[in-house]
Amino acid sequence: CRERRELPCRSSSFETPIKYGRFYCNFIILSQPCPIQFVLSFPPGFPPSCSPSVPLPFTMSHGTTTLAFIFQGGVIAAADTRSSCNGLVACPASQKILPVHSHLVGTTSGTSADCALWKRILARELRLYQLRHGRRLSTAGAAKLLAHMLHPFKGTELCVAATLCGWDGGERPSLYYVCSDGTRLQGELFSVGSGSPYAYSVLDGGVRWGLTVEEATSLARQAVYRATHRDAYSGNCVDVYHITSKGWARRDREDQLQPRFQKSWEAV
Amino acid sequence: MTCSIFLQNKYVMYQDKMFKLSDKILLLCVGEAGDTVQFAEYIQKNIQLYKMRNGYELSPTAAANFTRKNLADYLRSRTPYHVNLLLAGFDETDGPGLYFMDYLSALAKAPFAAHGYGAYLTLSILDRYYRPDLTRDEAVELLKKCIEELNKRLIINLPSFSVRLIDKDGIHDLEKLVPVGAK
């Protein structure tokens, strides 16, 4: 595992009882792999890690479509609900958009166990920050925190690609993409996963600042639908979350095989 | 001048690759995703810490050597940083200086430098037309020549370049350069 010298990434008043990086790396590598691993996406031919080899039970493969964009009404985050596992649909009703706190939501792509774990760690760290400093950390700060927490695991098989969608301090929405290879980018439109090129092409033609909330949600659903149509590893239902100054709100999960939904899509 | 385009999983995102180390020093950092930002921010914060502790800023030469030393220290560890750097600064006594560093922690002071595939195309233009006594406008014209050549011959489309100038008054943002015909 990585034995990088400790980078000064947190101030001394921000100590947490669990040390990251070296300690956590040992813990994760030495634990036995589960017989079935629910995987959202994993690039084939991933570079081999430097850890003592834990043999993978099967080759991993990609499998998700998530997207998020900013418009005048806030932030829309949408994702499909299929968890795939090398050609098998392990779970047709998984949740790929996880709320972190009342004004921050994260879409997840990568290994679903890694994403769920790190989202919970992020939620814990943000809550601790809020209790210690009396104010909520901004989305930029949350993204930076997550990026610094994931950096010690670079080169291992950890795979997390998340977009953090949040509303900062009652002022404006913001959107950050954080990846376990260390990337951290701010933007107004992101799509992540194997179905992302299909979603990008639909979104690039339709996303404008002046969309109404209904137009934005239907555009997000359409983009995920088109991606699931073309991508084998995305499918089943669509989850949509809408983040405003009042917090996040979850739309009903819509099954894409419903004729009502298909008709409204084909009519466009 | 650095191109402000960054490739993320084959799709295009925009990112600023220049990091301000102090009032008169800029670090341009390219290479592996994640490593660039982590390493550049580490150097940036340490340079600022030096200023806070000692009351004066590091000179560009000292900053370049400090950066190179850090790269060299990590080179033979299990986690080397795969980054290529250009450090540009203005010293009151020595004048302007440009330092070229690569991921093997080589350090060279040079009148002009480039990293990446674009270097193959632009270095000979810089060899041909560079003079130490260029004026500011002539220097920008030389940059435009380089960008036109990249636009013509480089297979990757680089739509916009951010340009900064460092002189005795500090760092100045110049107009973004957009090659003709690029989107």
Short mmCIF file of C-alpha atoms in Angstrom, two decimals:
data_model
loop_
_atom_site.label_atom_id
_atom_site.label_comp_id
_atom_site.label_asym_id
_atom_site.label_seq_id
_atom_site.Cartn_x
_atom_site.Cartn_y
_atom_site.Cartn_z
CA CYS A 1 0.00 0.00 0.00
CA ARG A 2 1.00 3.56 -0.39
CA GLU A 3 3.44 4.88 2.19
CA ARG A 4 3.44 8.45 1.12
CA ARG A 5 4.67 10.99 3.62
CA GLU A 6 1.75 12.70 5.33
CA LEU A 7 0.75 15.68 3.22
CA PRO A 8 -0.37 18.60 5.42
CA CYS A 9 -3.99 18.56 4.37
CA ARG A 10 -5.84 19.39 7.58
CA SER A 11 -5.25 21.86 10.36
CA SER A 12 -4.45 20.57 13.82
CA SER A 13 -7.89 21.51 15.15
CA PHE A 14 -9.48 19.13 12.71
CA GLU A 15 -8.13 15.84 14.04
CA THR A 16 -10.30 12.80 13.54
CA PRO A 17 -9.97 9.66 15.62
CA ILE A 18 -9.42 7.44 12.57
CA LYS A 19 -6.28 8.12 10.57
CA TYR A 20 -6.64 7.88 6.84
CA GLY A 21 -4.34 6.62 4.17
CA ARG A 22 -1.84 4.24 5.58
CA PHE A 23 -4.09 2.78 8.27
CA TYR A 24 -7.17 2.55 6.11
CA CYS A 25 -5.25 1.12 3.21
CA ASN A 26 -4.07 -1.80 5.31
CA PHE A 27 -7.55 -2.38 6.59
CA ILE A 28 -9.14 -2.51 3.16
CA ILE A 29 -6.50 -4.61 1.43
CA LEU A 30 -6.29 -7.33 4.06
CA SER A 31 -10.04 -7.87 4.44
CA GLN A 32 -11.51 -10.78 2.55
CA PRO A 33 -13.43 -9.87 -0.61
CA CYS A 34 -17.17 -10.56 -0.53
CA PRO A 35 -18.31 -13.46 -2.68
CA ILE A 36 -20.49 -11.13 -4.73
CA GLN A 37 -19.30 -7.60 -5.21
CA PHE A 38 -21.85 -5.08 -6.44
CA VAL A 39 -20.04 -2.97 -8.97
CA LEU A 40 -21.23 0.12 -10.77
CA SER A 41 -18.26 0.68 -13.00
CA PHE A 42 -14.61 -0.25 -13.21
CA PRO A 43 -12.35 0.42 -16.19
CA PRO A 44 -11.09 -2.76 -17.85
CA GLY A 45 -7.34 -3.18 -17.68
CA PHE A 46 -7.13 -1.03 -14.57
CA PRO A 47 -3.47 -0.51 -13.61
CA PRO A 48 -2.39 -3.19 -11.12
CA SER A 49 -2.08 -1.93 -7.58
CA CYS A 50 1.10 -2.15 -5.58
CA SER A 51 -0.65 -3.98 -2.74
CA PRO A 52 -0.20 -7.70 -2.04
CA SER A 53 -2.49 -9.25 -4.61
CA VAL A 54 -6.01 -10.10 -3.59
CA PRO A 55 -7.29 -12.06 -6.58
CA LEU A 56 -10.40 -10.54 -8.12
CA PRO A 57 -13.21 -13.07 -8.46
CA PHE A 58 -14.03 -11.85 -12.00
CA THR A 59 -13.19 -8.97 -14.33
CA MET A 60 -14.95 -5.75 -13.50
CA SER A 61 -16.79 -3.65 -16.04
CA HIS A 62 -18.42 -0.24 -16.37
CA GLY A 63 -22.05 0.28 -15.62
CA THR A 64 -23.72 3.54 -14.88
CA THR A 65 -25.12 6.80 -16.14
CA THR A 66 -25.22 9.74 -13.79
CA LEU A 67 -25.51 13.40 -14.64
CA ALA A 68 -25.89 16.76 -12.98
CA PHE A 69 -26.32 20.32 -14.21
CA ILE A 70 -26.96 23.82 -12.91
CA PHE A 71 -29.77 26.05 -14.13
CA GLN A 72 -31.74 29.01 -12.85
CA GLY A 73 -33.83 26.87 -10.52
CA GLY A 74 -30.91 25.17 -8.77
CA VAL A 75 -29.16 21.89 -9.50
CA ILE A 76 -30.63 18.77 -11.06
CA ALA A 77 -28.96 15.41 -10.44
CA ALA A 78 -30.16 12.28 -12.22
CA ALA A 79 -28.98 8.68 -12.38
CA ASP A 80 -30.10 5.26 -13.48
CA THR A 81 -30.63 2.48 -10.93
CA ARG A 82 -28.92 -0.55 -12.36
CA SER A 83 -26.05 -2.16 -10.46
CA SER A 84 -24.21 -4.49 -12.79
CA CYS A 85 -21.68 -7.16 -12.03
CA ASN A 86 -19.88 -8.37 -15.13
CA GLY A 87 -22.92 -8.98 -17.32
CA LEU A 88 -25.31 -9.74 -14.50
CA VAL A 89 -27.74 -7.18 -13.16
CA ALA A 90 -27.00 -7.48 -9.49
CA CYS A 91 -29.61 -4.98 -8.38
CA PRO A 92 -32.19 -3.25 -10.59
CA ALA A 93 -33.23 -0.78 -7.90
CA SER A 94 -30.08 0.61 -6.39
CA GLN A 95 -29.64 4.18 -5.31
CA LYS A 96 -26.84 6.03 -7.02
CA ILE A 97 -27.62 9.50 -5.72
CA LEU A 98 -26.89 9.73 -2.02
CA PRO A 99 -27.71 12.77 0.08
CA VAL A 100 -24.75 13.98 2.12
CA HIS A 101 -26.58 16.65 4.10
CA SER A 102 -29.67 18.78 3.70
CA HIS A 103 -28.12 20.96 0.98
CA LEU A 104 -25.63 18.59 -0.61
CA VAL A 105 -26.22 15.54 -2.73
CA GLY A 106 -23.64 13.33 -4.39
CA THR A 107 -24.02 11.12 -7.45
CA THR A 108 -21.90 8.01 -7.33
CA SER A 109 -20.11 6.06 -10.01
CA GLY A 110 -17.43 3.43 -9.64
CA THR A 111 -17.43 0.62 -7.14
CA SER A 112 -20.70 0.97 -5.27
CA ALA A 113 -19.26 -0.16 -1.93
CA ASP A 114 -16.47 2.40 -2.18
CA CYS A 115 -18.90 5.15 -3.11
CA ALA A 116 -21.31 4.36 -0.28
CA LEU A 117 -18.48 4.24 2.25
CA TRP A 118 -16.81 7.46 1.18
CA LYS A 119 -20.09 9.32 0.98
CA ARG A 120 -20.77 8.36 4.59
CA ILE A 121 -17.28 9.39 5.64
CA LEU A 122 -17.76 12.69 3.84
CA ALA A 123 -21.12 13.22 5.55
CA ARG A 124 -19.52 12.56 8.91
CA GLU A 125 -16.62 14.91 8.30
CA LEU A 126 -18.93 17.68 7.10
CA ARG A 127 -21.12 17.31 10.16
CA LEU A 128 -18.05 17.48 12.41
CA TYR A 129 -16.92 20.61 10.61
CA GLN A 130 -20.34 22.15 11.10
CA LEU A 131 -20.31 21.39 14.81
CA ARG A 132 -16.79 22.69 15.31
CA HIS A 133 -16.98 25.83 13.24
CA GLY A 134 -20.64 26.75 13.43
CA ARG A 135 -21.16 26.94 9.69
CA ARG A 136 -21.59 24.51 6.86
CA LEU A 137 -18.67 23.79 4.60
CA SER A 138 -19.20 24.96 1.03
CA THR A 139 -19.47 22.51 -1.86
CA ALA A 140 -16.00 23.52 -3.00
CA GLY A 141 -14.65 22.74 0.44
CA ALA A 142 -16.49 19.42 0.57
CA ALA A 143 -15.07 18.50 -2.84
CA LYS A 144 -11.57 19.44 -1.73
CA LEU A 145 -11.98 17.41 1.45
CA LEU A 146 -13.10 14.37 -0.50
CA ALA A 147 -10.28 14.75 -3.02
CA HIS A 148 -7.68 14.95 -0.26
CA MET A 149 -9.17 11.94 1.52
CA LEU A 150 -9.06 9.86 -1.66
CA HIS A 151 -5.59 10.89 -2.74
CA PRO A 152 -3.63 8.48 -0.50
CA PHE A 153 -5.43 5.61 -2.23
CA LYS A 154 -4.27 6.55 -5.68
CA GLY A 155 -2.82 3.53 -7.45
CA THR A 156 -4.96 1.09 -5.45
CA GLU A 157 -8.18 -0.39 -6.74
CA LEU A 158 -10.38 2.19 -5.11
CA CYS A 159 -12.72 3.62 -7.72
CA VAL A 160 -14.98 6.54 -6.87
CA ALA A 161 -16.20 9.16 -9.34
CA ALA A 162 -18.71 11.48 -7.72
CA THR A 163 -20.34 14.76 -8.58
CA LEU A 164 -21.21 16.87 -5.57
CA CYS A 165 -24.25 19.06 -6.16
CA GLY A 166 -24.97 21.61 -3.50
CA TRP A 167 -26.31 24.97 -2.54
CA ASP A 168 -23.76 27.23 -0.83
CA GLY A 169 -24.75 29.46 2.04
CA GLY A 170 -28.12 30.45 0.65
CA GLU A 171 -26.52 32.18 -2.32
CA ARG A 172 -25.92 30.03 -5.32
CA PRO A 173 -25.73 26.45 -6.57
CA SER A 174 -22.45 24.76 -7.31
CA LEU A 175 -21.33 21.53 -8.89
CA TYR A 176 -18.02 19.71 -8.45
CA TYR A 177 -16.68 16.51 -9.97
CA VAL A 178 -14.32 14.48 -7.76
CA CYS A 179 -12.57 11.32 -8.87
CA SER A 180 -10.41 8.84 -7.00
CA ASP A 181 -7.51 9.49 -9.36
CA GLY A 182 -7.29 12.95 -7.82
CA THR A 183 -9.27 15.03 -10.29
CA ARG A 184 -11.39 17.83 -8.87
CA LEU A 185 -13.22 20.09 -11.29
CA GLN A 186 -15.86 22.74 -11.03
CA GLY A 187 -18.43 22.99 -13.75
CA GLU A 188 -22.01 23.55 -14.76
CA LEU A 189 -22.68 20.22 -16.42
CA PHE A 190 -21.20 16.81 -15.72
CA SER A 191 -22.05 13.29 -16.76
CA VAL A 192 -20.18 10.29 -15.40
CA GLY A 193 -20.13 6.61 -16.25
CA SER A 194 -20.28 4.29 -19.22
CA GLY A 195 -23.46 5.91 -20.50
CA SER A 196 -22.10 9.42 -20.17
CA PRO A 197 -21.34 10.14 -23.86
CA TYR A 198 -24.94 9.41 -24.76
CA ALA A 199 -26.17 11.63 -21.96
CA TYR A 200 -23.74 14.43 -22.89
CA SER A 201 -24.99 14.59 -26.43
CA VAL A 202 -28.58 15.00 -25.31
CA LEU A 203 -27.74 17.50 -22.58
CA ASP A 204 -25.43 19.66 -24.69
CA GLY A 205 -28.29 20.33 -27.05
CA GLY A 206 -30.86 21.17 -24.38
CA VAL A 207 -29.32 22.63 -21.24
CA ARG A 208 -29.76 26.39 -20.88
CA TRP A 209 -29.70 28.62 -17.84
CA GLY A 210 -33.35 29.65 -18.35
CA LEU A 211 -34.96 26.20 -18.16
CA THR A 212 -37.98 25.82 -15.89
CA VAL A 213 -37.89 23.14 -13.22
CA GLU A 214 -40.24 20.86 -15.16
CA GLU A 215 -38.25 21.24 -18.37
CA ALA A 216 -35.02 20.53 -16.55
CA THR A 217 -36.29 17.36 -14.86
CA SER A 218 -37.75 16.03 -18.08
CA LEU A 219 -34.51 16.80 -19.92
CA ALA A 220 -32.51 14.98 -17.26
CA ARG A 221 -34.82 11.97 -17.47
CA GLN A 222 -34.59 11.94 -21.25
CA ALA A 223 -30.81 12.06 -21.15
CA VAL A 224 -30.63 9.11 -18.78
CA TYR A 225 -33.24 7.26 -20.83
CA ARG A 226 -31.25 7.66 -24.05
CA ALA A 227 -28.11 6.52 -22.29
CA THR A 228 -29.84 3.45 -20.90
CA HIS A 229 -31.21 2.68 -24.34
CA ARG A 230 -27.74 2.52 -25.84
CA ASP A 231 -25.60 1.39 -22.93
CA ALA A 232 -26.03 -2.18 -21.78
CA TYR A 233 -24.84 -1.48 -18.27
CA SER A 234 -27.30 1.30 -17.53
CA GLY A 235 -30.98 0.73 -17.21
CA ASN A 236 -34.07 0.16 -15.12
CA CYS A 237 -35.36 3.31 -13.42
CA VAL A 238 -34.31 6.96 -13.24
CA ASP A 239 -33.78 8.88 -10.03
CA VAL A 240 -33.95 12.65 -10.11
CA TYR A 241 -32.97 14.99 -7.29
CA HIS A 242 -33.49 18.75 -7.34
CA ILE A 243 -31.41 20.97 -5.05
CA THR A 244 -32.57 24.50 -4.23
CA SER A 245 -31.91 27.00 -1.48
CA LYS A 246 -34.37 25.09 0.67
CA GLY A 247 -32.48 21.80 0.32
CA TRP A 248 -32.77 18.70 -1.81
CA ALA A 249 -36.03 17.20 -3.01
CA ARG A 250 -36.36 13.79 -4.56
CA ARG A 251 -38.65 13.17 -7.48
CA ASP A 252 -40.54 9.94 -7.86
CA ARG A 253 -38.53 7.13 -9.28
CA GLU A 254 -39.88 6.53 -12.77
CA ASP A 255 -39.66 3.21 -14.50
CA GLN A 256 -38.57 3.73 -18.04
CA LEU A 257 -40.67 0.93 -19.36
CA GLN A 258 -43.83 2.77 -18.36
CA PRO A 259 -45.75 3.63 -21.52
CA ARG A 260 -46.54 7.09 -20.16
CA PHE A 261 -42.87 7.90 -19.95
CA GLN A 262 -42.01 6.39 -23.29
CA LYS A 263 -44.77 8.23 -25.04
CA SER A 264 -43.73 11.58 -23.67
CA TRP A 265 -40.19 10.89 -24.80
CA GLU A 266 -41.17 9.80 -28.29
CA ALA A 267 -43.45 12.73 -28.73
CA VAL A 268 -40.52 15.16 -28.54
CA MET B 1 1.17 30.54 -21.79
CA THR B 2 -0.66 27.33 -21.06
CA CYS B 3 -3.59 25.82 -22.79
CA SER B 4 -6.48 25.83 -20.37
CA ILE B 5 -7.97 22.62 -21.73
CA PHE B 6 -7.82 19.49 -19.65
CA LEU B 7 -8.87 16.04 -20.83
CA GLN B 8 -10.99 14.14 -18.37
CA ASN B 9 -11.84 10.63 -19.50
CA LYS B 10 -11.60 11.77 -23.11
CA TYR B 11 -14.07 14.62 -22.63
CA VAL B 12 -13.13 18.23 -22.42
CA MET B 13 -13.16 20.24 -19.22
CA TYR B 14 -11.65 23.63 -18.59
CA GLN B 15 -9.07 24.08 -15.87
CA ASP B 16 -6.45 26.66 -15.02
CA LYS B 17 -3.03 25.02 -14.92
CA MET B 18 -1.11 28.01 -13.58
CA PHE B 19 -0.58 28.19 -9.83
CA LYS B 20 0.45 31.45 -8.19
CA LEU B 21 3.28 30.68 -5.77
CA SER B 22 3.88 34.27 -4.74
CA ASP B 23 3.40 37.79 -6.11
CA LYS B 24 6.00 37.27 -8.80
CA ILE B 25 6.25 33.51 -9.27
CA LEU B 26 3.98 31.28 -11.33
CA LEU B 27 4.09 27.50 -11.53
CA LEU B 28 2.69 25.76 -14.61
CA CYS B 29 1.96 22.14 -13.86
CA VAL B 30 0.91 19.41 -16.32
CA GLY B 31 0.91 15.64 -16.11
CA GLU B 32 -1.15 12.94 -14.46
CA ALA B 33 -4.60 13.85 -13.28
CA GLY B 34 -4.69 14.53 -9.58
CA ASP B 35 -0.93 14.53 -9.16
CA THR B 36 -0.70 17.97 -10.79
CA VAL B 37 -3.07 19.74 -8.44
CA GLN B 38 -1.90 17.90 -5.33
CA PHE B 39 1.79 18.58 -5.97
CA ALA B 40 1.34 22.16 -7.13
CA GLU B 41 -0.84 23.06 -4.15
CA TYR B 42 1.65 21.41 -1.80
CA ILE B 43 4.46 23.56 -3.22
CA GLN B 44 2.24 26.65 -3.20
CA LYS B 45 1.31 26.30 0.47
CA ASN B 46 4.88 25.58 1.51
CA ILE B 47 6.18 28.67 -0.28
CA GLN B 48 3.52 30.74 1.47
CA LEU B 49 4.44 29.15 4.80
CA TYR B 50 8.08 30.12 4.25
CA LYS B 51 6.98 33.71 3.73
CA MET B 52 4.91 33.67 6.92
CA ARG B 53 7.72 32.19 9.00
CA ASN B 54 10.61 34.27 7.68
CA GLY B 55 8.98 37.49 6.59
CA TYR B 56 10.32 37.49 3.04
CA GLU B 57 9.51 35.56 -0.11
CA LEU B 58 11.61 32.91 -1.76
CA SER B 59 13.35 33.99 -4.95
CA PRO B 60 12.40 32.16 -8.16
CA THR B 61 15.71 30.27 -8.12
CA ALA B 62 15.16 29.11 -4.57
CA ALA B 63 11.54 28.17 -5.29
CA ALA B 64 12.61 26.17 -8.34
CA ASN B 65 15.24 24.28 -6.40
CA PHE B 66 12.80 23.61 -3.56
CA THR B 67 10.28 22.21 -6.06
CA ARG B 68 12.92 20.07 -7.73
CA LYS B 69 14.08 18.71 -4.38
CA ASN B 70 10.54 17.62 -3.52
CA LEU B 71 10.11 15.93 -6.90
CA ALA B 72 13.45 14.15 -6.44
CA ASP B 73 12.57 13.00 -2.92
CA TYR B 74 9.36 11.35 -4.11
CA LEU B 75 10.90 9.99 -7.32
CA ARG B 76 12.35 6.87 -5.75
CA SER B 77 9.50 6.30 -3.34
CA ARG B 78 6.57 4.05 -4.14
CA THR B 79 4.44 7.06 -5.02
CA PRO B 80 6.28 9.36 -7.42
CA TYR B 81 4.52 12.41 -8.79
CA HIS B 82 4.23 12.26 -12.57
CA VAL B 83 4.21 16.02 -13.31
CA ASN B 84 6.05 18.31 -15.72
CA LEU B 85 6.60 21.86 -14.53
CA LEU B 86 7.55 25.30 -15.73
CA LEU B 87 8.36 27.84 -13.05
CA ALA B 88 8.39 31.48 -14.14
CA GLY B 89 9.39 34.34 -11.88
CA PHE B 90 10.80 37.82 -11.61
CA ASP B 91 13.63 38.54 -9.21
CA GLU B 92 14.54 42.10 -8.24
CA THR B 93 18.27 41.52 -8.64
CA ASP B 94 18.43 38.84 -11.35
CA GLY B 95 15.48 39.88 -13.47
CA PRO B 96 13.07 37.42 -15.12
CA GLY B 97 13.81 33.69 -15.00
CA LEU B 98 12.21 30.56 -16.43
CA TYR B 99 12.91 27.10 -15.04
CA PHE B 100 12.06 23.86 -16.82
CA MET B 101 11.46 20.79 -14.64
CA ASP B 102 10.32 17.37 -15.71
CA TYR B 103 8.91 14.35 -13.90
CA LEU B 104 12.41 12.87 -13.38
CA SER B 105 13.22 16.04 -11.41
CA ALA B 106 15.61 17.52 -13.94
CA LEU B 107 16.01 21.29 -13.56
CA ALA B 108 17.24 23.68 -16.23
CA LYS B 109 17.09 27.44 -16.53
CA ALA B 110 16.04 28.32 -20.07
CA PRO B 111 15.05 31.41 -22.08
CA PHE B 112 11.97 29.56 -23.40
CA ALA B 113 10.50 26.12 -22.81
CA ALA B 114 7.56 23.85 -23.58
CA HIS B 115 6.18 20.53 -22.35
CA GLY B 116 4.11 17.94 -24.11
CA TYR B 117 3.57 17.07 -27.75
CA GLY B 118 3.19 20.75 -28.54
CA ALA B 119 6.85 21.17 -27.62
CA TYR B 120 7.93 19.23 -30.70
CA LEU B 121 6.20 21.77 -32.87
CA THR B 122 6.86 25.02 -31.05
CA LEU B 123 10.45 24.78 -29.88
CA SER B 124 11.89 25.34 -33.33
CA ILE B 125 9.70 28.40 -33.83
CA LEU B 126 10.96 29.74 -30.55
CA ASP B 127 14.54 28.91 -31.52
CA ARG B 128 14.13 30.80 -34.77
CA TYR B 129 12.43 33.96 -33.59
CA TYR B 130 13.33 34.41 -29.93
CA ARG B 131 15.61 37.27 -28.92
CA PRO B 132 16.35 38.33 -25.35
CA ASP B 133 15.27 41.90 -26.12
CA LEU B 134 11.76 41.20 -27.42
CA THR B 135 9.14 43.80 -26.53
CA ARG B 136 5.85 42.72 -24.96
CA ASP B 137 3.93 42.96 -28.24
CA GLU B 138 6.60 41.05 -30.13
CA ALA B 139 6.49 38.33 -27.48
CA VAL B 140 2.71 37.99 -27.82
CA GLU B 141 3.13 37.81 -31.62
CA LEU B 142 5.64 34.99 -31.13
CA LEU B 143 3.13 33.16 -28.94
CA LYS B 144 0.49 33.60 -31.62
CA LYS B 145 2.85 32.07 -34.18
CA CYS B 146 3.30 29.04 -31.92
CA ILE B 147 -0.44 28.67 -31.39
CA GLU B 148 -1.16 28.89 -35.11
CA GLU B 149 1.31 26.10 -35.70
CA LEU B 150 -0.33 23.95 -33.03
CA ASN B 151 -3.71 24.68 -34.54
CA LYS B 152 -2.44 23.53 -37.90
CA ARG B 153 -0.44 20.43 -37.01
CA LEU B 154 -1.41 19.10 -33.63
CA ILE B 155 -4.04 16.40 -33.72
CA ILE B 156 -5.65 17.53 -30.48
CA ASN B 157 -7.85 20.60 -30.78
CA LEU B 158 -6.82 23.23 -28.23
CA PRO B 159 -9.39 25.99 -28.41
CA SER B 160 -8.12 28.52 -25.92
CA PHE B 161 -4.92 29.57 -24.23
CA SER B 162 -4.58 31.69 -21.12
CA VAL B 163 -1.64 34.08 -21.13
CA ARG B 164 0.03 35.72 -18.15
CA LEU B 165 2.93 38.16 -17.97
CA ILE B 166 5.28 38.54 -15.00
CA ASP B 167 7.32 41.70 -14.60
CA LYS B 168 8.62 43.88 -11.79
CA ASP B 169 5.04 44.89 -10.95
CA GLY B 170 3.77 41.36 -10.52
CA ILE B 171 1.60 38.97 -12.49
CA HIS B 172 -0.70 40.37 -15.18
CA ASP B 173 -3.45 38.53 -17.04
CA LEU B 174 -3.26 39.15 -20.75
CA GLU B 175 -5.99 38.51 -23.27
CA LYS B 176 -6.89 34.87 -23.88
CA LEU B 177 -5.59 33.62 -27.22
CA VAL B 178 -8.01 31.70 -29.40
CA PRO B 179 -6.68 30.21 -32.63
CA VAL B 180 -8.70 31.10 -35.70
CA GLY B 181 -11.10 28.38 -36.71
CA ALA B 182 -10.97 26.58 -33.37
CA LYS B 183 -14.24 26.12 -31.45
#
